[in-house]
Coordinates of C-alpha atoms in Angstrom, one line a residue:
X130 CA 2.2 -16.7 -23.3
X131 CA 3.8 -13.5 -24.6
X132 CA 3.3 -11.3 -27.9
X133 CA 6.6 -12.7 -28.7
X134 CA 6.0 -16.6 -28.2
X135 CA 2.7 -16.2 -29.4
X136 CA 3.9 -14.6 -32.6
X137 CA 6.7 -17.5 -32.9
X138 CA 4.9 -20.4 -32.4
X139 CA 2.1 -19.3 -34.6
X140 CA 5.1 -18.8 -37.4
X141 CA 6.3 -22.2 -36.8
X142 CA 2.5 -23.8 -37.1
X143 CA 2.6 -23.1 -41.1
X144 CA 5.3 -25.4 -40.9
X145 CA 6.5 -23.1 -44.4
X146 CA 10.1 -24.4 -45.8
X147 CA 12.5 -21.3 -44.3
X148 CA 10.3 -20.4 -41.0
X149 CA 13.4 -21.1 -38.8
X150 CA 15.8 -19.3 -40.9
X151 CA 12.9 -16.0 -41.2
X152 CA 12.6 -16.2 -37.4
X153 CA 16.4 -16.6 -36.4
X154 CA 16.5 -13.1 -38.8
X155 CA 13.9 -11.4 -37.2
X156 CA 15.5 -12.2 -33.1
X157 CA 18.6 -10.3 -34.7
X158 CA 16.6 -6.7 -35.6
X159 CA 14.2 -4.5 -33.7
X160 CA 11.2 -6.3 -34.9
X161 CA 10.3 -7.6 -31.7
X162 CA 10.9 -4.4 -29.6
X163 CA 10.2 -1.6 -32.8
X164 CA 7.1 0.4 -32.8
X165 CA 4.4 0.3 -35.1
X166 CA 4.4 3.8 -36.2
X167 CA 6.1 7.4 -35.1
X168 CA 2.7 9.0 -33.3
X169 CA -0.2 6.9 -35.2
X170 CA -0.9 3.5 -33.9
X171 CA 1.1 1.5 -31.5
X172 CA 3.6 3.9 -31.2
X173 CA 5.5 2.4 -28.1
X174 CA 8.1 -0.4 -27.6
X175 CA 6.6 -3.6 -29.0
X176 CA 4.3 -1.8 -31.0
X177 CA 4.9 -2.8 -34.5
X178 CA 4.8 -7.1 -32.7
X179 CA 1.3 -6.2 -31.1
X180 CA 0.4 -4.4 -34.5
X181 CA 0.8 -8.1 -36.1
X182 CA -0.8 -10.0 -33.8
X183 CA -4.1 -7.4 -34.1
X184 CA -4.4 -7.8 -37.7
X185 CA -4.2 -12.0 -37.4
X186 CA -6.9 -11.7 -35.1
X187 CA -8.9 -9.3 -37.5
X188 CA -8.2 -10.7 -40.2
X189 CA -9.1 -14.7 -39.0
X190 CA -12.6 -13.0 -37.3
X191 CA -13.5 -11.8 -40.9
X192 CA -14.0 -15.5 -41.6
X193 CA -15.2 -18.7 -40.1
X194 CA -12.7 -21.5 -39.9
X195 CA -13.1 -24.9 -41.3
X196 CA -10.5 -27.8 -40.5
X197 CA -7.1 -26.1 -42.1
X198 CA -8.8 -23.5 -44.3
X199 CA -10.9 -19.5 -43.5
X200 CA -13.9 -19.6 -45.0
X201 CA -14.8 -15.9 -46.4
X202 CA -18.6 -15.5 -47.4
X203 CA -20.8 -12.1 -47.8
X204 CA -24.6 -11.9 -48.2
X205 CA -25.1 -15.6 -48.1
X206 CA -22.5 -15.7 -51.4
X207 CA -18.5 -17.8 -50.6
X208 CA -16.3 -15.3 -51.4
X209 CA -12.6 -17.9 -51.3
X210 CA -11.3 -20.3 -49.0
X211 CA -7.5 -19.3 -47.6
X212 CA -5.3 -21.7 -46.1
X213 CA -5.0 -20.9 -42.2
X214 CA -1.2 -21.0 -42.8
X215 CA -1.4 -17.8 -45.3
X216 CA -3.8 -15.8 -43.1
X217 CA -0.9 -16.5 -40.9
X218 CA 1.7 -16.0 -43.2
X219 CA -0.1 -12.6 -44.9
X220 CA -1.1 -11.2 -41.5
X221 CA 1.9 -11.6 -39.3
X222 CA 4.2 -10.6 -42.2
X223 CA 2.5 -7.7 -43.6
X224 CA 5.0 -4.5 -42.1
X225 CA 8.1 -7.0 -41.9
X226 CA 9.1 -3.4 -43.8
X227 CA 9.6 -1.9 -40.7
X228 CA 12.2 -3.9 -39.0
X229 CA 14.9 -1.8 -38.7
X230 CA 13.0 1.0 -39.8
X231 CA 12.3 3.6 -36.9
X232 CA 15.1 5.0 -35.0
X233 CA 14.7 6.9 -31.7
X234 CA 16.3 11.0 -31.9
X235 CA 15.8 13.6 -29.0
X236 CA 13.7 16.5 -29.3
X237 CA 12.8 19.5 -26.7
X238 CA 9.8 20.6 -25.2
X239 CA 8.7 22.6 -21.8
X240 CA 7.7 20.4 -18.7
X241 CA 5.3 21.3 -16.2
X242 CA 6.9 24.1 -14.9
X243 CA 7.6 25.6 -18.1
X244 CA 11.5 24.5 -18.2
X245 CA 13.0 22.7 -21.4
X246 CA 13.8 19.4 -21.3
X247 CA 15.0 16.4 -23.9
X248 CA 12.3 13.8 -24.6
X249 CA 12.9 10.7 -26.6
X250 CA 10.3 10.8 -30.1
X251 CA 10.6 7.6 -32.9
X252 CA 11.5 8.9 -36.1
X253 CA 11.7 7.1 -39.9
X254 CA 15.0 5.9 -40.7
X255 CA 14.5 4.4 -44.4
X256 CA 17.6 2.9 -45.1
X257 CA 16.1 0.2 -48.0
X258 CA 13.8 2.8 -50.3
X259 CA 12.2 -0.4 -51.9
X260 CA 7.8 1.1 -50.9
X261 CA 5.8 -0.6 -48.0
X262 CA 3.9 -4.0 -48.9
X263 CA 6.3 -4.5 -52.1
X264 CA 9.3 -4.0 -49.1
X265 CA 7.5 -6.7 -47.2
X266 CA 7.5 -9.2 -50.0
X267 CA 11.0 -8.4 -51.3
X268 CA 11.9 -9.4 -47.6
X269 CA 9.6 -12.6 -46.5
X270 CA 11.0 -13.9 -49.7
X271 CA 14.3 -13.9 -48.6
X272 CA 13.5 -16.9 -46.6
X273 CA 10.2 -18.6 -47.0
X274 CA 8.1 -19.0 -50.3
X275 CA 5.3 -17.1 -50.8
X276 CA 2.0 -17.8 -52.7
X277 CA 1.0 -15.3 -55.5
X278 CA -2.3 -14.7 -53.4
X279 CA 0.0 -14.1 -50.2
X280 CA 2.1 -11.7 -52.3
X281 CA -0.8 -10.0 -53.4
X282 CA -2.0 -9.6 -50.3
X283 CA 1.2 -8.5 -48.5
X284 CA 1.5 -6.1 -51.4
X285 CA -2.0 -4.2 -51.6
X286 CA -2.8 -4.7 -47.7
X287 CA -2.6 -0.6 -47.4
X288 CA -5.3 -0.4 -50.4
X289 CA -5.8 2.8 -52.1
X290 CA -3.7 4.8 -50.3
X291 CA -2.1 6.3 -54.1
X292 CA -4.6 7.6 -56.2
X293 CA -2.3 6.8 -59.3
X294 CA -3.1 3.2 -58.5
X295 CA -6.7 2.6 -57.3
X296 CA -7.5 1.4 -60.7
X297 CA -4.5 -1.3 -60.2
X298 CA -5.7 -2.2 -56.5
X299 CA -9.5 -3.0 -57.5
X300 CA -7.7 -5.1 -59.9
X301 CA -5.9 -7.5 -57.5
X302 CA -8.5 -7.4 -55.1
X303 CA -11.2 -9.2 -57.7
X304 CA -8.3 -11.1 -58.6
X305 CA -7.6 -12.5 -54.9
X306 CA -10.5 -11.4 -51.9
X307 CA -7.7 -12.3 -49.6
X308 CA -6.2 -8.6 -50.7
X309 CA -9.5 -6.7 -49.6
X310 CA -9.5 -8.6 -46.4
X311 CA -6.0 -8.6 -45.6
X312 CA -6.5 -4.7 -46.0
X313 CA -9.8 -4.7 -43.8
X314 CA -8.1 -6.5 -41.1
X315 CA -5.2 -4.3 -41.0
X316 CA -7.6 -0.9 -41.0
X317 CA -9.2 -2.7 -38.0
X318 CA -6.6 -3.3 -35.9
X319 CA -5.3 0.4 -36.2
X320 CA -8.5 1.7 -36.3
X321 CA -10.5 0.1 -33.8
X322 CA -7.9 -1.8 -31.2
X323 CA -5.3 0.1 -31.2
X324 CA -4.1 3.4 -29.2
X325 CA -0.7 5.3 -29.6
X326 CA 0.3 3.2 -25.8
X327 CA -1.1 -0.1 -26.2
X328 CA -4.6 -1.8 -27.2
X329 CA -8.0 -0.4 -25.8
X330 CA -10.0 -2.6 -23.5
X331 CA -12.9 -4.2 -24.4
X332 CA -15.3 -2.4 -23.2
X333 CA -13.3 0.4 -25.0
X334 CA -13.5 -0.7 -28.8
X335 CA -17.3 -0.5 -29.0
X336 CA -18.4 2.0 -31.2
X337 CA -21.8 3.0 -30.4
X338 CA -20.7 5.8 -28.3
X339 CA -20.4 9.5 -28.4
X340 CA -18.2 10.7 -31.2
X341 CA -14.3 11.7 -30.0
X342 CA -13.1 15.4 -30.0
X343 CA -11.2 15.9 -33.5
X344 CA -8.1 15.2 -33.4
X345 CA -6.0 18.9 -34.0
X346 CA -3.7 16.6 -36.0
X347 CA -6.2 15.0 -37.6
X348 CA -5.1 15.7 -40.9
X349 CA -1.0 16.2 -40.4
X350 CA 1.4 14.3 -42.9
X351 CA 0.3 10.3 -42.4
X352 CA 2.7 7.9 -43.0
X353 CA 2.1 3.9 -43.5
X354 CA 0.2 1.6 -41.2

């Protein structure tokens, strides 16, 4: 099965009112193809479809399934119990801001024996200024309904990434768990699964290892995950 069936079918298992009309949108942009960032994570063809896929599969690990519903627990203590078809819904929907939101422009560099050539580089093309996760909502909305725990979680699932509005994250995260782990399970799937030309192997993602170099762009101009 391919990223692409994969993504479709688990779409179409929520059985949510709109799924068909929210997937006949998405074969008509670059969502399938687009990547997930310019140079971050998943920066390749496809990128921003494996992106999705990762953080369903982080974000179901964080809990333990039961019938139709993720159980979330910590210490011993239940934290909430989500519907499988909004860890779906929340996971695989959570950058829909990026379809049609990376273009590819031509920049020059020196090849191996020091002559210029053209490479191809993704760049942001922000046609629809509307943010990130309140883009996303604005979007999936367009076709299917969303809970107000989905929303929430679509919304905050970059956390504190604005120090204007850490006070307002913490906020919706007591308010709905599904927020924190919606933003956990994203953080994993960029930080631990994926590279900038596909995902690591397995015996690549363990961590007890030798720390990397530093990055020399380590701290350059980020931009969302």
């Amino acid at each position: 099965m391919t990223n692409k069936e994969r993504f479709i079918e688990l779409l179409r298992s929520t059985k949510r009112e709109g799924i068909e009309k929210l997937i006949d949108f998405l074969e008509k942009t670059d969502f399938f193809t687009a990547p997930a960032s310019t140079r971050f994570h998943s920066s390749y063809e496809g990128g921003l479809l494996q992106h999705s896929l990762n953080v369903y599969d982080c974000l179901a690990g964080l809990g333990t399934t039961t019938g139709d519903v993720q159980e979330f627990q910590t210490a011993g203590m239940r934290l909430d119990s989500i519907p499988q078809e909004s860890i779906i819904i929340v996971a695989l929907l959570h950058d829909l801001c990026k379809v049609n939101f990376y273009a590819t422009e031509m920049r020059w560099r020196k090849d191996a024996n020091n002559k210029w050539e053209q490479y191809p580089v993704y760049a942001v093309n922000d046609r629809n200024p509307y943010g990130h996760g309140e883009k996303s909502v604005m979007m999936a909305s367009e076709f299917i309904h969303l809970t107000m725990e989905e929303r929430y979680a679509i919304r905050w699932h970059m956390g504190m990434s604005e120090a204007n509005i850490i006070q307002t994250y913490c906020q919706a995260a007591e308010k709905y768990p599904l927020v924190l782990f919606t933003h956990m399970a994203d953080q994993m799937a960029t930080s631990y699964l994926e590279t900038n030309t596909g995902n690591k192997k397995p015996e690549d993602v363990y961590l007890g290892t030798e720390p990397a170099a530093q990055d020399p762009e380590e701290f350059a101009e980020a931009e969302p995950i």
